[in-house]
mmCIF file of C-alpha atoms in Angstrom:
data_model
loop_
_atom_site.group_PDB
_atom_site.id
_atom_site.type_symbol
_atom_site.label_atom_id
_atom_site.label_comp_id
_atom_site.label_asym_id
_atom_site.label_seq_id
_atom_site.Cartn_x
_atom_site.Cartn_y
_atom_site.Cartn_z
ATOM 1 C CA MET N 1 88.573 98.096 78.083
ATOM 2 C CA ALA N 2 90.370 100.724 77.382
ATOM 3 C CA THR N 3 91.554 102.570 74.732
ATOM 4 C CA THR N 4 94.992 102.124 73.013
ATOM 5 C CA ASP N 5 94.367 105.439 70.592
ATOM 6 C CA THR N 6 96.765 108.180 71.562
ATOM 7 C CA THR N 7 95.057 111.205 69.520
ATOM 8 C CA VAL N 8 95.608 114.428 71.335
ATOM 9 C CA THR N 9 92.517 116.709 70.127
ATOM 10 C CA ILE N 10 93.140 120.659 71.235
ATOM 11 C CA VAL N 11 89.267 122.317 71.557
ATOM 12 C CA PRO N 12 90.322 126.445 71.834
ATOM 13 C CA TYR N 13 87.162 128.947 71.585
ATOM 14 C CA PHE N 14 88.384 132.114 70.451
ATOM 15 C CA LYS N 15 85.918 135.680 71.113
ATOM 16 C CA ALA N 16 87.098 138.404 68.518
ATOM 17 C CA HIS N 17 87.169 141.271 69.828
ATOM 18 C CA GLN N 18 85.275 144.796 68.974
ATOM 19 C CA GLY N 19 85.883 145.516 65.536
ATOM 20 C CA LYS N 20 88.352 142.446 64.835
ATOM 21 C CA LEU N 21 86.277 140.031 63.334
ATOM 22 C CA GLY N 22 87.305 140.343 60.283
ATOM 23 C CA GLU N 23 91.266 140.787 60.905
ATOM 24 C CA LEU N 24 90.863 137.306 63.026
ATOM 25 C CA LYS N 25 89.056 135.419 60.270
ATOM 26 C CA GLY N 26 92.044 136.555 57.734
ATOM 27 C CA LEU N 27 94.201 135.008 60.138
ATOM 28 C CA CYS N 28 92.939 131.131 59.579
ATOM 29 C CA ASP N 29 94.225 131.183 55.798
ATOM 30 C CA SER N 30 98.031 131.559 57.210
ATOM 31 C CA PHE N 31 96.629 129.241 59.967
ATOM 32 C CA VAL N 32 95.507 125.966 57.830
ATOM 33 C CA ASP N 33 98.732 126.863 55.408
ATOM 34 C CA ARG N 34 101.472 126.267 58.355
ATOM 35 C CA THR N 35 99.803 123.415 59.102
ATOM 36 C CA THR N 36 99.206 121.758 56.017
ATOM 37 C CA THR N 37 102.107 120.832 55.784
ATOM 38 C CA GLU N 38 102.350 119.046 59.766
ATOM 39 C CA PRO N 39 102.545 115.578 59.327
ATOM 40 C CA ALA N 40 100.790 114.520 62.887
ATOM 41 C CA CYS N 41 97.750 116.669 61.785
ATOM 42 C CA LEU N 42 94.780 114.538 61.793
ATOM 43 C CA TYR N 43 92.535 117.433 60.983
ATOM 44 C CA TYR N 44 92.410 121.029 61.260
ATOM 45 C CA GLY N 45 89.446 123.764 60.332
ATOM 46 C CA PHE N 46 87.669 126.885 62.016
ATOM 47 C CA SER N 47 84.392 127.189 62.322
ATOM 48 C CA PHE N 48 82.421 130.390 63.399
ATOM 49 C CA ASP N 49 79.521 131.783 65.137
ATOM 50 C CA GLY N 50 79.008 135.014 65.025
ATOM 51 C CA ASP N 51 82.451 137.027 66.275
ATOM 52 C CA GLU N 52 83.452 133.043 68.261
ATOM 53 C CA MET N 53 86.474 131.175 66.697
ATOM 54 C CA HIS N 54 86.732 127.319 67.195
ATOM 55 C CA CYS N 55 89.541 126.053 65.805
ATOM 56 C CA ARG N 56 88.556 122.507 65.086
ATOM 57 C CA GLU N 57 92.199 120.091 65.102
ATOM 58 C CA GLY N 58 93.547 116.487 66.551
ATOM 59 C CA TYR N 59 96.520 115.176 66.334
ATOM 60 C CA LYS N 60 98.238 111.734 66.362
ATOM 61 C CA ASP N 61 99.720 112.344 69.188
ATOM 62 C CA ALA N 62 100.943 114.753 72.198
ATOM 63 C CA ALA N 63 104.008 115.202 69.940
ATOM 64 C CA GLY N 64 102.260 116.351 67.359
ATOM 65 C CA LEU N 65 100.542 118.928 69.350
ATOM 66 C CA LEU N 66 103.281 120.660 70.454
ATOM 67 C CA ALA N 67 104.898 120.473 67.074
ATOM 68 C CA HIS N 68 102.432 122.623 65.649
ATOM 69 C CA LEU N 69 102.149 124.547 68.471
ATOM 70 C CA ASP N 70 105.561 125.736 67.946
ATOM 71 C CA ASN N 71 105.146 126.561 63.866
ATOM 72 C CA VAL N 72 102.047 128.102 64.344
ATOM 73 C CA GLY N 73 102.753 130.160 68.439
ATOM 74 C CA ASP N 74 103.263 133.495 65.953
ATOM 75 C CA LEU N 75 100.408 133.811 64.186
ATOM 76 C CA LEU N 76 98.636 132.548 68.116
ATOM 77 C CA GLN N 77 100.088 135.152 69.524
ATOM 78 C CA GLN N 78 99.021 137.886 66.771
ATOM 79 C CA ALA N 79 95.244 135.998 67.009
ATOM 80 C CA LEU N 80 95.737 136.325 70.671
ATOM 81 C CA SER N 81 96.039 140.227 70.671
ATOM 82 C CA ILE N 82 92.587 140.652 68.732
ATOM 83 C CA SER N 83 90.482 138.594 70.341
ATOM 84 C CA ASP N 84 90.267 136.309 73.847
ATOM 85 C CA LEU N 85 90.718 132.951 74.465
ATOM 86 C CA THR N 86 87.044 132.214 75.520
ATOM 87 C CA ARG N 87 87.678 128.231 76.834
ATOM 88 C CA LEU N 88 90.625 125.461 76.175
ATOM 89 C CA GLU N 89 89.984 121.857 76.025
ATOM 90 C CA VAL N 90 92.353 119.294 75.557
ATOM 91 C CA HIS N 91 91.431 115.842 75.106
ATOM 92 C CA GLY N 92 93.365 112.816 75.124
ATOM 93 C CA PRO N 93 94.769 109.164 76.747
ATOM 94 C CA GLU N 94 96.648 110.220 80.408
ATOM 95 C CA PRO N 95 100.166 109.475 78.768
ATOM 96 C CA GLU N 96 99.511 111.838 76.067
ATOM 97 C CA LEU N 97 97.949 114.472 78.337
ATOM 98 C CA ALA N 98 100.658 113.917 80.999
ATOM 99 C CA LYS N 99 103.598 115.258 78.318
ATOM 100 C CA LEU N 100 101.031 118.175 77.958
ATOM 101 C CA ARG N 101 99.753 119.388 81.405
ATOM 102 C CA GLU N 102 103.820 121.381 81.739
ATOM 103 C CA PRO N 103 103.989 122.740 78.190
ATOM 104 C CA LEU N 104 100.087 124.084 78.107
ATOM 105 C CA ALA N 105 99.718 125.607 82.064
ATOM 106 C CA GLY N 106 100.290 128.650 80.821
ATOM 107 C CA LEU N 107 96.986 128.651 78.941
ATOM 108 C CA GLY N 108 95.136 127.175 81.552
ATOM 109 C CA PRO N 109 93.290 124.321 79.570
ATOM 110 C CA ARG N 110 91.038 121.558 80.957
ATOM 111 C CA TYR N 111 92.025 118.189 80.553
ATOM 112 C CA PHE N 112 89.288 114.733 79.144
ATOM 113 C CA VAL N 113 91.026 111.992 79.870
ATOM 114 C CA LEU N 114 89.996 109.422 77.336
ATOM 115 C CA GLU N 115 89.256 106.041 78.786
ATOM 116 C CA TYR N 116 87.100 104.088 76.329
ATOM 117 C CA GLY N 117 86.634 103.934 72.212
ATOM 118 C CA PHE N 118 88.874 103.071 69.031
ATOM 119 C CA ARG N 119 90.403 105.268 66.010
ATOM 120 C CA ARG N 120 89.994 104.131 62.505
#
C-alpha cells in the first residue's frame, strides 16, 4: 500500500571549519528563531558530534521546505562560510521530491523516495 504522506525531510550535515564551531553553534538560535514562524515546519533542531552539526528538520510538503530555505537563506550562507556541507539527503514521496530536484540541484542532495508508511 502506497503512502499518502506528503512530509518532506531534509537531512544536512555540516563540519565546522577549524576554530569555527562556536560561531557555527552561535547561528543555531537565529535559525531556530526564524524557523518558528514557518507554519509548514513540523520539527526543527540541531544536534552535534564533536565539530559536526546535523539539522533535524521536517516539513508538511515540498512547498514548506522551499519556503524555509527562502526564509533562512542568508543564515545558511553564513553557516556555509564557516563550515562544509558534508552530506545532504532529502526524504519524501516522489511527487514532493519532484518539486525539489531543480531548486536543490546546486546543493547536490541524495534523494530517498518514501514508498510505504503513514504519518499521524
